[in-house]
Amino acid sequence: MKINVSVFGEVDGKDVCAYTLNNTNGMSVTLLNYGGIIKEINVTNAQGRVVSCVQTFDTLQEYIDDPSYRGAIVGRYANRIGNGTFTLNGEQYQLDKNGGEHNLHGGLAGFHKKVWQANVQDLSDSASVTFNLTSPDGEGGFPGNVEVYARYTLNNDNELSLELSATTDKETPLSFTQHAYFTLSEEAKVGTTLLYIDAETVTDADDTLLPTGKLVEVRDTPFDFLTSTAIAKRATQHQSHPLFDMVGGYDHNYVLRAPGGREPQATVNAVDTGITMALYTTLPGLQFYTGNLQNDDQLGALCLEPQHFPDAPNKPEFPNCFVKPNETFKASIKYTFSTL
């Protein structure tokens, strides 16, 4: 397999490079060491047409100015931590409040705006880029010096995997995600795109999108994607639900039934292009985000963000998100692409 490396721009005197991984099936993935961003995923469909499967920007400045985490690795903590604070071992930590009254996606010094170190590995059947950065103790208010590794690998089976790992010298909450905006369809909106999510519940939330600690059953609600269904059909066919109406679309954390299992935790299928993407993850939650389906602000893309649950540092009933100095945080996300 082949990796092409080119300079994409410069930030604070540091080169930002684009790493393009190519397999033998005509699939290519372009990554940036700025934010660990997936800049492009291009898949050749059964008709020989190359389909751009994620939203992308042409210039580095657009990524620098982008407030939407487009394509980036998100951390130290994906999603929200309530009121920008949590207590650990009797000590209260005050975090950046960058999402209203809450800490969002790691705060002001998030991983999505950093230049990562990069190393490439080109083998006969796969190509990899490993990104690495150090988040210092106290950054964004979080404890611990945290060393983070993110290894992207593309193989000849049209699988793009992301292996995440981190160590810390102080106990700290960690939750990383990949924030690509997927565009498997060539339509302007994602309404006809078919979606399956292997989850029977979502976490309830208040009007600031902070979890209440309760779970909501998805059956017979707009959140039910236990069978592959067009997103717009599911959003409109059921009786209204207050949790859905509060957003006017999808921005909710799904409680995955079997993270790390052999079957995918989600699948996305675009009928017009014939491309299907299956998502596998070891993380317990999946944030499904489309933007607002009830007006013209629809983004024309969908996000599926594997993660620990929002506000888990303040909710001991949620899966544990704390990592101790003698432990290693590990998580995997894999996207497999197929064509009809």
CSV table of C-alpha atoms in Angstrom, one decimal:
chain,number,residue,atom,x,y,z
A,1,MET,CA,0.0,0.0,0.0
A,2,LYS,CA,1.0,3.6,-0.4
A,3,ILE,CA,1.2,6.7,1.7
A,4,ASN,CA,1.7,10.2,0.2
A,5,VAL,CA,2.8,13.0,2.5
A,6,SER,CA,2.5,16.7,1.6
A,7,VAL,CA,2.6,20.0,3.5
A,8,PHE,CA,-0.9,21.4,4.0
A,9,GLY,CA,0.0,24.5,5.9
A,10,GLU,CA,1.6,25.9,9.0
A,11,VAL,CA,0.4,26.7,12.6
A,12,ASP,CA,2.6,28.6,15.1
A,13,GLY,CA,5.7,27.7,13.1
A,14,LYS,CA,4.8,24.0,12.9
A,15,ASP,CA,4.2,22.2,9.6
A,16,VAL,CA,0.8,20.7,9.2
A,17,CYS,CA,1.0,17.7,6.8
A,18,ALA,CA,-1.6,15.7,4.9
A,19,TYR,CA,-1.1,12.0,4.9
A,20,THR,CA,-3.0,10.1,2.1
A,21,LEU,CA,-3.4,6.4,2.5
A,22,ASN,CA,-4.3,4.4,-0.6
A,23,ASN,CA,-5.4,0.8,-0.9
A,24,THR,CA,-5.7,-1.5,-3.9
A,25,ASN,CA,-9.5,-1.0,-4.2
A,26,GLY,CA,-9.3,2.7,-5.1
A,27,MET,CA,-10.2,3.8,-1.5
A,28,SER,CA,-8.1,6.6,-0.1
A,29,VAL,CA,-8.1,8.3,3.3
A,30,THR,CA,-6.4,11.7,4.0
A,31,LEU,CA,-5.4,12.6,7.5
A,32,LEU,CA,-4.0,15.8,9.0
A,33,ASN,CA,-1.6,16.0,12.0
A,34,TYR,CA,-3.6,19.1,12.9
A,35,GLY,CA,-6.3,17.8,15.2
A,36,GLY,CA,-5.8,14.2,14.1
A,37,ILE,CA,-8.3,15.1,11.4
A,38,ILE,CA,-9.9,12.8,8.9
A,39,LYS,CA,-9.8,15.2,5.9
A,40,GLU,CA,-11.1,12.8,3.3
A,41,ILE,CA,-12.5,9.3,2.9
A,42,ASN,CA,-13.0,8.5,-0.8
A,43,VAL,CA,-14.6,5.2,-1.8
A,44,THR,CA,-15.2,3.9,-5.3
A,45,ASN,CA,-18.7,2.6,-5.7
A,46,ALA,CA,-19.9,-0.3,-7.9
A,47,GLN,CA,-20.4,2.0,-10.8
A,48,GLY,CA,-16.8,3.2,-10.6
A,49,ARG,CA,-17.7,6.6,-9.3
A,50,VAL,CA,-15.6,8.0,-6.5
A,51,VAL,CA,-17.8,9.1,-3.6
A,52,SER,CA,-16.5,11.6,-1.0
A,53,CYS,CA,-17.7,10.1,2.3
A,54,VAL,CA,-16.9,12.9,4.8
A,55,GLN,CA,-17.3,16.7,4.7
A,56,THR,CA,-14.0,18.4,4.1
A,57,PHE,CA,-12.3,21.8,3.9
A,58,ASP,CA,-9.9,22.9,1.2
A,59,THR,CA,-7.6,25.0,3.4
A,60,LEU,CA,-6.0,24.7,6.8
A,61,GLN,CA,-7.4,28.1,7.8
A,62,GLU,CA,-10.9,26.7,7.4
A,63,TYR,CA,-10.1,24.0,9.9
A,64,ILE,CA,-8.5,26.5,12.3
A,65,ASP,CA,-11.6,28.7,12.1
A,66,ASP,CA,-14.1,25.8,12.2
A,67,PRO,CA,-16.1,25.6,15.5
A,68,SER,CA,-17.7,22.2,14.7
A,69,TYR,CA,-14.8,19.8,15.4
A,70,ARG,CA,-15.0,18.6,11.8
A,71,GLY,CA,-13.2,15.3,11.3
A,72,ALA,CA,-11.1,15.8,14.4
A,73,ILE,CA,-10.1,13.6,17.3
A,74,VAL,CA,-11.8,15.1,20.4
A,75,GLY,CA,-10.4,15.1,23.9
A,76,ARG,CA,-9.6,15.2,26.7
A,77,TYR,CA,-13.2,14.5,27.3
A,78,ALA,CA,-15.7,14.1,24.5
A,79,ASN,CA,-19.1,15.7,25.0
A,80,ARG,CA,-20.2,17.6,28.2
A,81,ILE,CA,-19.1,17.7,31.8
A,82,GLY,CA,-21.8,19.4,33.8
A,83,ASN,CA,-21.1,23.0,35.1
A,84,GLY,CA,-17.5,22.6,34.1
A,85,THR,CA,-16.6,20.8,37.2
A,86,PHE,CA,-16.2,17.3,38.9
A,87,THR,CA,-14.9,16.0,42.2
A,88,LEU,CA,-12.2,13.3,42.4
A,89,ASN,CA,-10.6,11.9,45.5
A,90,GLY,CA,-12.1,14.7,47.6
A,91,GLU,CA,-10.7,17.5,45.3
A,92,GLN,CA,-12.9,19.6,43.0
A,93,TYR,CA,-11.6,20.4,39.6
A,94,GLN,CA,-12.8,23.5,37.7
A,95,LEU,CA,-12.8,23.1,33.9
A,96,ASP,CA,-13.2,25.5,31.0
A,97,LYS,CA,-16.8,26.4,30.4
A,98,ASN,CA,-16.9,26.5,26.6
A,99,GLY,CA,-20.3,24.9,26.0
A,100,GLY,CA,-22.7,27.3,27.8
A,101,GLU,CA,-22.3,26.5,31.5
A,102,HIS,CA,-20.7,23.2,30.7
A,103,ASN,CA,-17.3,21.9,29.6
A,104,LEU,CA,-17.5,20.6,26.0
A,105,HIS,CA,-15.2,18.3,24.1
A,106,GLY,CA,-12.2,19.0,26.4
A,107,GLY,CA,-12.5,22.7,26.7
A,108,LEU,CA,-10.6,25.6,25.0
A,109,ALA,CA,-7.4,23.7,24.6
A,110,GLY,CA,-8.9,20.6,23.0
A,111,PHE,CA,-7.0,18.0,21.0
A,112,HIS,CA,-8.8,19.2,17.8
A,113,LYS,CA,-6.8,22.4,17.7
A,114,LYS,CA,-3.3,20.9,18.3
A,115,VAL,CA,-0.5,19.9,16.0
A,116,TRP,CA,0.2,16.2,16.7
A,117,GLN,CA,3.5,14.4,16.1
A,118,ALA,CA,3.2,11.8,13.3
A,119,ASN,CA,4.9,8.6,12.3
A,120,VAL,CA,4.0,6.5,9.2
A,121,GLN,CA,4.1,2.8,8.4
A,122,ASP,CA,3.6,1.4,4.9
A,123,LEU,CA,3.1,-2.3,4.6
A,124,SER,CA,2.0,-4.6,1.7
A,125,ASP,CA,-1.5,-5.0,3.1
A,126,SER,CA,-2.0,-1.9,5.2
A,127,ALA,CA,-0.9,1.7,5.8
A,128,SER,CA,-0.8,3.4,9.1
A,129,VAL,CA,-0.2,6.9,10.6
A,130,THR,CA,0.3,7.2,14.4
A,131,PHE,CA,-0.3,10.6,15.9
A,132,ASN,CA,1.0,11.5,19.4
A,133,LEU,CA,0.6,14.4,21.8
A,134,THR,CA,1.1,15.3,25.4
A,135,SER,CA,-1.6,17.1,27.4
A,136,PRO,CA,0.1,18.8,30.4
A,137,ASP,CA,-1.3,18.6,33.9
A,138,GLY,CA,-3.9,21.3,34.5
A,139,GLU,CA,-4.7,21.8,30.8
A,140,GLY,CA,-8.3,22.9,30.6
A,141,GLY,CA,-8.5,22.3,34.3
A,142,PHE,CA,-8.0,18.5,34.1
A,143,PRO,CA,-5.5,16.7,36.3
A,144,GLY,CA,-2.5,14.7,35.1
A,145,ASN,CA,0.1,14.8,32.4
A,146,VAL,CA,-1.6,12.6,29.7
A,147,GLU,CA,0.3,11.0,26.8
A,148,VAL,CA,-2.1,10.2,23.9
A,149,TYR,CA,-1.6,8.0,20.9
A,150,ALA,CA,-4.0,7.7,17.9
A,151,ARG,CA,-3.2,5.1,15.2
A,152,TYR,CA,-5.1,5.2,12.0
A,153,THR,CA,-4.8,2.1,9.7
A,154,LEU,CA,-6.3,1.5,6.2
A,155,ASN,CA,-6.2,-2.0,4.8
A,156,ASN,CA,-7.2,-3.6,1.5
A,157,ASP,CA,-10.5,-4.8,2.9
A,158,ASN,CA,-11.7,-1.1,2.9
A,159,GLU,CA,-11.4,-1.0,6.7
A,160,LEU,CA,-10.3,2.2,8.4
A,161,SER,CA,-9.4,1.6,12.1
A,162,LEU,CA,-8.5,4.0,14.8
A,163,GLU,CA,-6.8,2.7,17.9
A,164,LEU,CA,-6.7,5.1,20.8
A,165,SER,CA,-4.5,4.8,23.9
A,166,ALA,CA,-3.4,7.1,26.7
A,167,THR,CA,-1.5,7.1,30.0
A,168,THR,CA,-1.6,9.6,32.9
A,169,ASP,CA,0.4,10.3,36.0
A,170,LYS,CA,-2.7,11.4,38.0
A,171,GLU,CA,-6.1,9.8,38.1
A,172,THR,CA,-8.3,11.7,35.5
A,173,PRO,CA,-11.4,11.2,33.3
A,174,LEU,CA,-10.6,10.3,29.7
A,175,SER,CA,-13.0,10.0,26.7
A,176,PHE,CA,-11.8,10.5,23.2
A,177,THR,CA,-13.9,10.3,20.0
A,178,GLN,CA,-13.6,10.8,16.2
A,179,HIS,CA,-15.9,13.6,15.0
A,180,ALA,CA,-16.2,12.9,11.2
A,181,TYR,CA,-19.2,14.3,9.4
A,182,PHE,CA,-20.3,11.4,7.1
A,183,THR,CA,-21.7,12.0,3.6
A,184,LEU,CA,-22.3,8.6,2.0
A,185,SER,CA,-25.2,10.0,0.0
A,186,GLU,CA,-24.8,12.6,-2.7
A,187,GLU,CA,-28.1,14.3,-1.7
A,188,ALA,CA,-28.0,17.6,0.1
A,189,LYS,CA,-29.5,16.2,3.3
A,190,VAL,CA,-29.2,12.9,5.2
A,191,GLY,CA,-33.0,12.2,5.3
A,192,THR,CA,-32.9,9.2,2.9
A,193,THR,CA,-29.8,7.7,4.4
A,194,LEU,CA,-30.5,4.4,6.2
A,195,LEU,CA,-29.3,4.1,9.8
A,196,TYR,CA,-29.0,1.2,12.3
A,197,ILE,CA,-27.8,1.7,15.9
A,198,ASP,CA,-27.6,-1.3,18.2
A,199,ALA,CA,-29.0,0.5,21.3
A,200,GLU,CA,-32.3,0.1,23.2
A,201,THR,CA,-31.9,3.3,25.2
A,202,VAL,CA,-30.5,6.8,25.0
A,203,THR,CA,-29.4,8.9,27.9
A,204,ASP,CA,-32.1,11.5,29.0
A,205,ALA,CA,-31.0,15.1,29.0
A,206,ASP,CA,-32.1,18.5,30.2
A,207,ASP,CA,-32.6,21.6,28.0
A,208,THR,CA,-28.8,22.2,28.1
A,209,LEU,CA,-28.2,18.7,26.7
A,210,LEU,CA,-26.7,17.5,30.0
A,211,PRO,CA,-27.7,14.0,31.0
A,212,THR,CA,-30.2,13.7,33.9
A,213,GLY,CA,-28.9,10.2,34.8
A,214,LYS,CA,-32.1,8.5,33.5
A,215,LEU,CA,-32.4,6.3,30.4
A,216,VAL,CA,-35.1,6.6,27.7
A,217,GLU,CA,-36.3,3.5,25.8
A,218,VAL,CA,-36.0,4.0,22.1
A,219,ARG,CA,-38.8,1.8,20.9
A,220,ASP,CA,-41.8,3.7,19.4
A,221,THR,CA,-39.8,6.9,19.5
A,222,PRO,CA,-37.9,8.9,16.9
A,223,PHE,CA,-34.7,7.4,18.4
A,224,ASP,CA,-35.5,3.8,17.3
A,225,PHE,CA,-32.9,2.6,14.8
A,226,LEU,CA,-32.9,-1.0,15.9
A,227,THR,CA,-33.8,-1.8,12.3
A,228,SER,CA,-32.2,0.0,9.4
A,229,THR,CA,-34.5,3.0,8.7
A,230,ALA,CA,-34.3,6.2,6.7
A,231,ILE,CA,-33.4,9.0,9.1
A,232,ALA,CA,-36.2,11.4,8.0
A,233,LYS,CA,-38.8,8.6,8.2
A,234,ARG,CA,-37.9,7.7,11.7
A,235,ALA,CA,-37.8,11.4,12.7
A,236,THR,CA,-41.4,12.0,11.5
A,237,GLN,CA,-43.3,8.8,11.6
A,238,HIS,CA,-43.7,8.5,15.4
A,239,GLN,CA,-45.5,10.5,17.9
A,240,SER,CA,-43.5,13.4,19.1
A,241,HIS,CA,-41.1,12.9,22.0
A,242,PRO,CA,-40.0,15.8,24.3
A,243,LEU,CA,-36.3,14.8,24.2
A,244,PHE,CA,-36.3,14.8,20.4
A,245,ASP,CA,-38.4,18.1,20.2
A,246,MET,CA,-35.9,19.8,22.5
A,247,VAL,CA,-33.2,19.5,19.9
A,248,GLY,CA,-35.4,19.4,16.8
A,249,GLY,CA,-33.2,16.7,15.4
A,250,TYR,CA,-30.6,14.3,16.6
A,251,ASP,CA,-27.9,15.1,19.2
A,252,HIS,CA,-28.2,12.2,21.6
A,253,ASN,CA,-26.1,9.6,23.3
A,254,TYR,CA,-27.0,6.0,22.6
A,255,VAL,CA,-26.3,3.3,25.1
A,256,LEU,CA,-24.8,0.5,23.1
A,257,ARG,CA,-26.0,-3.0,23.8
A,258,ALA,CA,-22.7,-4.8,22.9
A,259,PRO,CA,-19.7,-2.6,22.5
A,260,GLY,CA,-16.7,-4.5,21.3
A,261,GLY,CA,-18.8,-7.3,19.8
A,262,ARG,CA,-18.4,-9.0,16.5
A,263,GLU,CA,-21.4,-7.3,15.0
A,264,PRO,CA,-21.4,-3.6,14.1
A,265,GLN,CA,-22.7,-1.1,16.6
A,266,ALA,CA,-24.1,1.0,13.8
A,267,THR,CA,-24.5,0.9,10.0
A,268,VAL,CA,-25.1,3.6,7.5
A,269,ASN,CA,-26.3,3.0,4.0
A,270,ALA,CA,-26.9,5.5,1.1
A,271,VAL,CA,-29.2,4.1,-1.5
A,272,ASP,CA,-28.2,6.5,-4.2
A,273,THR,CA,-24.5,5.6,-4.1
A,274,GLY,CA,-24.8,2.1,-2.9
A,275,ILE,CA,-22.2,2.6,-0.2
A,276,THR,CA,-22.6,1.1,3.3
A,277,MET,CA,-20.4,1.9,6.3
A,278,ALA,CA,-20.4,-0.3,9.4
A,279,LEU,CA,-19.0,1.1,12.6
A,280,TYR,CA,-17.5,-1.0,15.4
A,281,THR,CA,-16.3,0.3,18.8
A,282,THR,CA,-15.3,-0.8,22.2
A,283,LEU,CA,-16.6,2.4,23.8
A,284,PRO,CA,-20.0,2.2,25.7
A,285,GLY,CA,-21.8,5.2,24.1
A,286,LEU,CA,-22.5,6.6,20.6
A,287,GLN,CA,-23.5,10.2,20.0
A,288,PHE,CA,-25.7,10.5,16.9
A,289,TYR,CA,-25.8,14.0,15.5
A,290,THR,CA,-27.4,15.4,12.4
A,291,GLY,CA,-27.9,19.0,13.1
A,292,ASN,CA,-31.5,20.3,13.1
A,293,LEU,CA,-33.9,18.3,10.9
A,294,GLN,CA,-36.8,20.8,11.4
A,295,ASN,CA,-35.3,23.8,9.5
A,296,ASP,CA,-32.8,24.7,6.9
A,297,ASP,CA,-29.8,24.4,9.3
A,298,GLN,CA,-29.4,20.7,8.4
A,299,LEU,CA,-25.7,20.0,7.9
A,300,GLY,CA,-26.1,17.5,5.1
A,301,ALA,CA,-24.1,15.0,7.1
A,302,LEU,CA,-24.3,12.8,10.1
A,303,CYS,CA,-21.9,12.2,13.0
A,304,LEU,CA,-21.5,8.9,14.9
A,305,GLU,CA,-19.2,9.6,17.8
A,306,PRO,CA,-18.2,6.7,20.0
A,307,GLN,CA,-17.6,7.9,23.5
A,308,HIS,CA,-18.0,7.5,27.3
A,309,PHE,CA,-21.3,8.9,28.4
A,310,PRO,CA,-21.6,12.7,28.8
A,311,ASP,CA,-21.1,13.9,32.3
A,312,ALA,CA,-19.9,10.4,33.5
A,313,PRO,CA,-17.4,12.1,35.8
A,314,ASN,CA,-20.4,13.3,37.9
A,315,LYS,CA,-22.6,10.3,37.5
A,316,PRO,CA,-21.2,7.1,39.1
A,317,GLU,CA,-24.1,5.1,37.7
A,318,PHE,CA,-22.6,5.6,34.2
A,319,PRO,CA,-19.7,3.4,32.9
A,320,ASN,CA,-16.4,4.3,34.6
A,321,CYS,CA,-14.4,6.9,32.7
A,322,PHE,CA,-11.6,7.5,35.2
A,323,VAL,CA,-8.0,6.3,34.4
A,324,LYS,CA,-5.4,5.8,37.1
A,325,PRO,CA,-1.6,6.1,36.7
A,326,ASN,CA,-1.1,2.4,36.7
A,327,GLU,CA,-3.7,1.9,33.9
A,328,THR,CA,-3.8,2.5,30.2
A,329,PHE,CA,-6.8,4.0,28.5
A,330,LYS,CA,-7.6,1.9,25.3
A,331,ALA,CA,-10.4,2.3,22.8
A,332,SER,CA,-11.0,1.3,19.2
A,333,ILE,CA,-13.2,2.6,16.4
A,334,LYS,CA,-13.4,0.8,13.1
A,335,TYR,CA,-15.2,1.8,9.9
A,336,THR,CA,-15.7,-0.7,7.1
A,337,PHE,CA,-17.0,0.4,3.7
A,338,SER,CA,-18.7,-1.9,1.2
A,339,THR,CA,-20.5,-1.2,-2.1
A,340,LEU,CA,-23.5,-2.6,-3.9
